[in-house]
Coordinates of C-alpha atoms in Angstrom, one line a residue:
M1 CA 10.6 10.8 -16.9
I2 CA 11.1 14.6 -17.1
L3 CA 10.4 16.2 -20.4
V4 CA 11.9 20.4 -21.0
V5 CA 10.6 21.9 -23.9
E6 CA 12.0 25.4 -24.3
N7 CA 12.0 27.4 -27.5
E8 CA 15.5 29.0 -26.7
K9 CA 18.4 26.7 -26.8
D10 CA 20.6 28.2 -24.1
K11 CA 17.6 28.6 -22.0
L12 CA 17.0 25.1 -22.4
D13 CA 20.1 23.8 -21.5
K14 CA 20.3 25.5 -18.4
T15 CA 17.2 24.4 -17.2
C16 CA 18.2 21.0 -18.1
E17 CA 21.5 21.4 -16.3
M18 CA 20.0 22.7 -13.1
I19 CA 17.3 19.6 -13.0
K20 CA 20.2 17.0 -13.5
K21 CA 21.8 18.8 -10.5
Q22 CA 18.7 18.1 -8.5
R23 CA 17.2 14.7 -10.3
G24 CA 20.3 13.4 -11.6
N25 CA 18.7 10.1 -11.5
E26 CA 15.7 10.4 -13.5
E27 CA 15.7 10.6 -17.0
I28 CA 15.6 13.9 -18.7
K29 CA 14.0 14.5 -22.2
S30 CA 14.5 17.8 -24.0
F31 CA 13.1 19.4 -27.0
D32 CA 13.0 22.8 -28.6
N33 CA 9.7 22.8 -30.2
S34 CA 6.1 21.2 -29.3
P35 CA 5.4 18.9 -31.9
A36 CA 8.7 17.0 -31.5
A37 CA 7.9 16.7 -27.3
L38 CA 4.4 15.6 -28.2
K39 CA 5.3 13.0 -30.9
F40 CA 7.6 11.6 -27.5
A41 CA 5.2 11.9 -25.1
R42 CA 2.9 9.9 -26.8
K43 CA 5.3 6.9 -26.7
N44 CA 6.6 7.3 -23.1
K45 CA 5.0 8.1 -19.8
V46 CA 5.8 12.0 -18.7
E47 CA 5.7 12.8 -15.1
I48 CA 7.1 15.8 -15.0
A49 CA 7.0 18.4 -17.6
F50 CA 8.8 21.8 -17.8
I51 CA 7.1 23.9 -20.5
D52 CA 7.8 27.5 -22.1
A53 CA 4.7 28.9 -21.9
K54 CA 4.9 30.8 -25.3
L55 CA 6.0 28.0 -27.5
P56 CA 5.9 28.4 -31.3
E57 CA 3.7 26.2 -33.2
M58 CA 1.5 25.0 -30.5
D59 CA 1.7 27.3 -27.4
G60 CA 2.7 25.8 -23.8
F61 CA -1.0 25.3 -22.6
V62 CA -2.2 23.5 -25.9
L63 CA 1.1 21.4 -25.1
G64 CA 0.2 20.9 -21.6
Q65 CA -3.5 19.8 -22.1
Y66 CA -2.3 17.0 -24.8
L67 CA -0.2 15.6 -22.1
K68 CA -2.8 15.7 -19.6
D69 CA -4.9 13.9 -22.1
L70 CA -2.0 11.3 -22.1
N71 CA -1.7 11.3 -18.7
K72 CA -4.2 12.7 -16.3
Y73 CA -1.2 12.7 -13.6
V74 CA 1.7 14.7 -15.5
N75 CA 3.1 17.5 -13.3
L76 CA 3.3 20.6 -15.8
I77 CA 5.3 23.3 -14.8
Y78 CA 5.5 26.5 -17.1
I79 CA 8.5 28.9 -17.4
T80 CA 7.4 32.0 -18.2
D81 CA 9.0 35.9 -18.4
D82 CA 5.4 37.2 -17.7
K83 CA 3.2 37.0 -14.4
A84 CA 0.2 36.7 -16.4
D85 CA 0.8 33.4 -17.8
A86 CA 0.6 32.5 -14.2
F87 CA -3.2 32.7 -14.8
G88 CA -3.1 30.2 -17.9
A89 CA -1.1 27.7 -15.6
M90 CA -4.0 27.9 -13.1
E91 CA -6.7 27.4 -15.3
I92 CA -5.3 24.4 -16.7
R93 CA -4.3 22.8 -13.1
A94 CA -0.7 22.7 -13.7
S95 CA 1.6 21.9 -10.8
G96 CA 3.6 25.5 -10.8
C97 CA 4.6 28.3 -12.2
M98 CA 8.3 29.7 -12.4
L99 CA 9.3 32.9 -13.5
E100 CA 12.3 33.5 -15.4
P101 CA 15.3 33.2 -14.8
A102 CA 14.9 30.1 -12.9
T103 CA 17.0 29.5 -10.0
D104 CA 17.8 26.4 -8.2
K105 CA 16.1 27.5 -5.0
T106 CA 12.4 28.2 -7.5
L107 CA 13.2 24.8 -9.3
K108 CA 13.9 23.0 -6.0
K109 CA 10.2 24.7 -4.4
E110 CA 8.6 23.2 -7.6
F111 CA 10.3 19.4 -7.2
D112 CA 8.9 19.8 -3.5
E113 CA 5.4 20.8 -4.3
L114 CA 4.6 19.0 -7.2
R115 CA 0.6 18.4 -7.3
F116 CA 1.3 14.5 -8.4
K117 CA 3.9 13.0 -6.6
N118 CA 6.1 10.6 -8.8
D119 CA 5.1 7.6 -6.7
R120 CA 1.3 8.3 -7.6
A121 CA 1.6 5.0 -10.5
K122 CA 3.2 2.9 -7.9
K123 CA -0.2 3.3 -5.8
T124 CA -2.3 2.8 -8.7
K125 CA -3.5 -0.6 -8.3
V126 CA -3.8 -2.5 -11.4
F127 CA -6.0 -6.0 -11.2
A128 CA -6.3 -8.3 -14.4
Q129 CA -9.5 -10.7 -14.0
T130 CA -8.9 -13.8 -15.9
F131 CA -11.2 -16.4 -14.0
G132 CA -14.7 -15.8 -15.6
N133 CA -14.4 -13.0 -18.1
F134 CA -11.1 -11.2 -18.7
D135 CA -11.5 -7.5 -17.4
L136 CA -9.0 -5.1 -16.3
F137 CA -9.4 -3.1 -13.1
V138 CA -7.4 0.3 -12.0
D139 CA -8.3 1.3 -8.5
G140 CA -11.2 -0.7 -8.5
K141 CA -12.9 0.5 -11.4
P142 CA -13.3 -1.5 -14.7
I143 CA -11.6 0.0 -18.0
Q144 CA -13.7 0.6 -20.9
F145 CA -11.6 0.0 -24.1
K146 CA -12.8 1.9 -27.7
Y147 CA -12.5 -1.1 -29.4
S148 CA -12.9 -4.8 -28.8
K149 CA -9.6 -6.0 -30.2
T150 CA -7.5 -3.7 -27.9
K151 CA -8.8 -5.2 -24.6
E152 CA -8.2 -8.7 -26.2
I153 CA -4.8 -8.0 -27.3
L154 CA -4.2 -7.0 -23.9
A155 CA -6.1 -10.2 -22.6
L156 CA -3.7 -12.0 -24.5
L157 CA -0.7 -10.4 -23.3
I158 CA -1.7 -11.4 -20.0
N159 CA -2.5 -14.9 -21.0
N160 CA 1.3 -15.4 -22.1
R161 CA 2.8 -14.1 -18.3
G162 CA 5.0 -11.7 -19.6
S163 CA 6.3 -13.4 -22.9
Q164 CA 7.0 -11.1 -25.7
T165 CA 4.3 -11.7 -28.3
T166 CA 4.9 -10.9 -31.7
N167 CA 3.0 -9.2 -33.8
G168 CA 2.6 -12.4 -36.2
E169 CA 1.2 -14.2 -33.0
I170 CA -0.9 -11.6 -31.8
I171 CA -2.7 -11.7 -35.6
A172 CA -2.9 -15.6 -35.4
S173 CA -4.5 -15.8 -31.8
L174 CA -6.7 -12.9 -32.9
W175 CA -7.6 -13.6 -36.1
E176 CA -6.1 -16.7 -37.5
D177 CA -5.5 -14.7 -40.8
D178 CA -2.8 -13.6 -43.1
E179 CA -0.2 -11.0 -41.3
D180 CA 0.1 -9.2 -44.2
S181 CA -3.7 -8.5 -44.2
K182 CA -3.8 -7.2 -40.6
A183 CA -0.7 -5.6 -40.0
S184 CA -1.7 -2.0 -40.8
Y185 CA -5.3 -2.7 -38.3
L186 CA -3.0 -4.2 -35.5
S187 CA -0.5 -1.4 -35.5
N188 CA -3.6 1.1 -35.1
L189 CA -4.7 -1.4 -32.2
R190 CA -1.0 -1.4 -30.6
Q191 CA -1.3 2.5 -30.4
D192 CA -4.8 2.8 -29.1
L193 CA -3.9 0.1 -26.6
Q194 CA -0.6 2.2 -25.6
N195 CA -2.9 5.7 -25.8
T196 CA -5.4 3.7 -23.1
L197 CA -3.0 2.6 -20.8
M198 CA -0.9 6.3 -21.0
S199 CA -4.2 8.1 -20.2
L200 CA -4.7 5.8 -17.0
G201 CA -0.9 6.3 -15.8
I202 CA -0.1 2.7 -16.0
S203 CA 1.6 2.6 -19.5
D204 CA 4.8 1.0 -17.7
I205 CA 2.3 -2.5 -17.6
L206 CA 3.3 -2.6 -21.0
V207 CA 6.8 -4.1 -22.3
K208 CA 7.5 -3.0 -25.9
Q209 CA 9.9 -4.3 -28.7
R210 CA 10.3 -3.8 -31.8
G211 CA 7.7 -6.0 -33.5
S212 CA 6.7 -7.7 -30.3
M213 CA 4.7 -6.8 -26.9
G214 CA 4.5 -8.3 -23.3
I215 CA 3.0 -7.6 -19.9
A216 CA 5.6 -7.0 -17.0
V217 CA 3.9 -9.2 -14.3
D218 CA 5.4 -7.4 -11.8
M219 CA 3.5 -4.4 -12.3
I220 CA 0.0 -5.7 -11.7
E221 CA -1.8 -8.2 -9.6
C222 CA -3.6 -11.0 -11.5
D223 CA -5.8 -13.8 -10.5
L224 CA -3.9 -16.1 -12.2
Y225 CA -0.5 -15.3 -11.5
D226 CA -1.6 -15.4 -7.8
W227 CA -2.9 -18.6 -8.1
L228 CA -0.5 -20.3 -10.1
E229 CA 2.4 -19.0 -7.5
K230 CA 0.6 -19.8 -4.2
K231 CA -1.8 -22.5 -5.1
K232 CA -3.9 -23.2 -2.1
E233 CA -3.1 -20.7 -0.3
S234 CA -4.0 -17.6 -2.9
R235 CA -6.7 -15.5 -2.1
Y236 CA -8.7 -16.2 -5.6
H237 CA -10.4 -19.6 -6.3
Y238 CA -10.6 -21.3 -9.7
L239 CA -13.8 -22.7 -10.3
G240 CA -13.3 -23.8 -14.3
D241 CA -13.7 -20.7 -16.0
Y242 CA -11.1 -18.7 -17.5
M243 CA -10.5 -16.0 -19.9
N244 CA -14.0 -17.1 -21.3
Q245 CA -14.9 -14.7 -24.3
Y246 CA -11.7 -16.0 -26.1
S247 CA -10.8 -19.2 -28.0
W248 CA -7.6 -18.9 -28.1
A249 CA -7.8 -19.1 -24.5
E250 CA -8.2 -23.0 -24.2
Y251 CA -4.8 -23.9 -24.1
V252 CA -3.9 -22.3 -20.8
H253 CA -7.7 -23.1 -19.3
A254 CA -6.6 -26.7 -20.1
E255 CA -3.5 -26.4 -18.4
I256 CA -4.9 -24.6 -15.5
D257 CA -7.5 -27.3 -15.3
N258 CA -4.7 -30.1 -15.0
I259 CA -3.2 -27.9 -12.1
S260 CA -6.4 -27.6 -10.4
Y261 CA -6.9 -31.6 -10.7
A262 CA -3.5 -32.4 -9.4
M263 CA -4.4 -30.0 -6.5
E264 CA -7.6 -31.7 -5.8
D265 CA -6.1 -35.3 -6.1
E266 CA -3.3 -34.3 -3.4
E267 CA -6.4 -33.8 -0.8
Y268 CA -7.1 -37.3 -1.0

């Protein structure tokens, strides 16, 4: 996803047209003000952002810092008519800074020299551990969640193996409570989950629909998924424990117990 934020419409349109010529296969979203751009970025993963350094309301460097908070691998490229803005771009560790008027040549140079290549997320290893206690690891490091219920929602989605799980189903699993009494709380937790994943650059593992969520099973490695697919050939070994923290996991626990017993019977 490429984000373009430029205060003047003619410059905004021109920049978008040049980007389309060079990166026509990528989605481009444009805004003429920083608050709208930030609102969009909070709900969508932005990999490259072309930003007018002198935006009103919220200047380009403040916006850039917010984008970095959402995705530490975002490439920030500033557009300016003032060479002094290059210092601000350096301070924020931007990918680049283009002096106006931008040209196809200068734009190509910025794309060729991105600070973070767009395949960075693909190289990020996301591993979900379900045998024993549930944990999520990114590049080998366990993720710390702000709220335990945020982590539990993610565990439930992984337990459901890609199926879209409705808000009502989440509430019934986590609280066994009336849906209306927890709807607002769940909305905050959903947003916290999205923000957490975006900050790690892995928001694409979450598939959202109106009123439901699911896991993109092809975007993560998971001991359960691998074991169910490969059985005895799996690198992971089921020893009888599954998502020990969560009582709602007992149904899948029973299912994999039965599969494990059947595998043992086949050996005799």
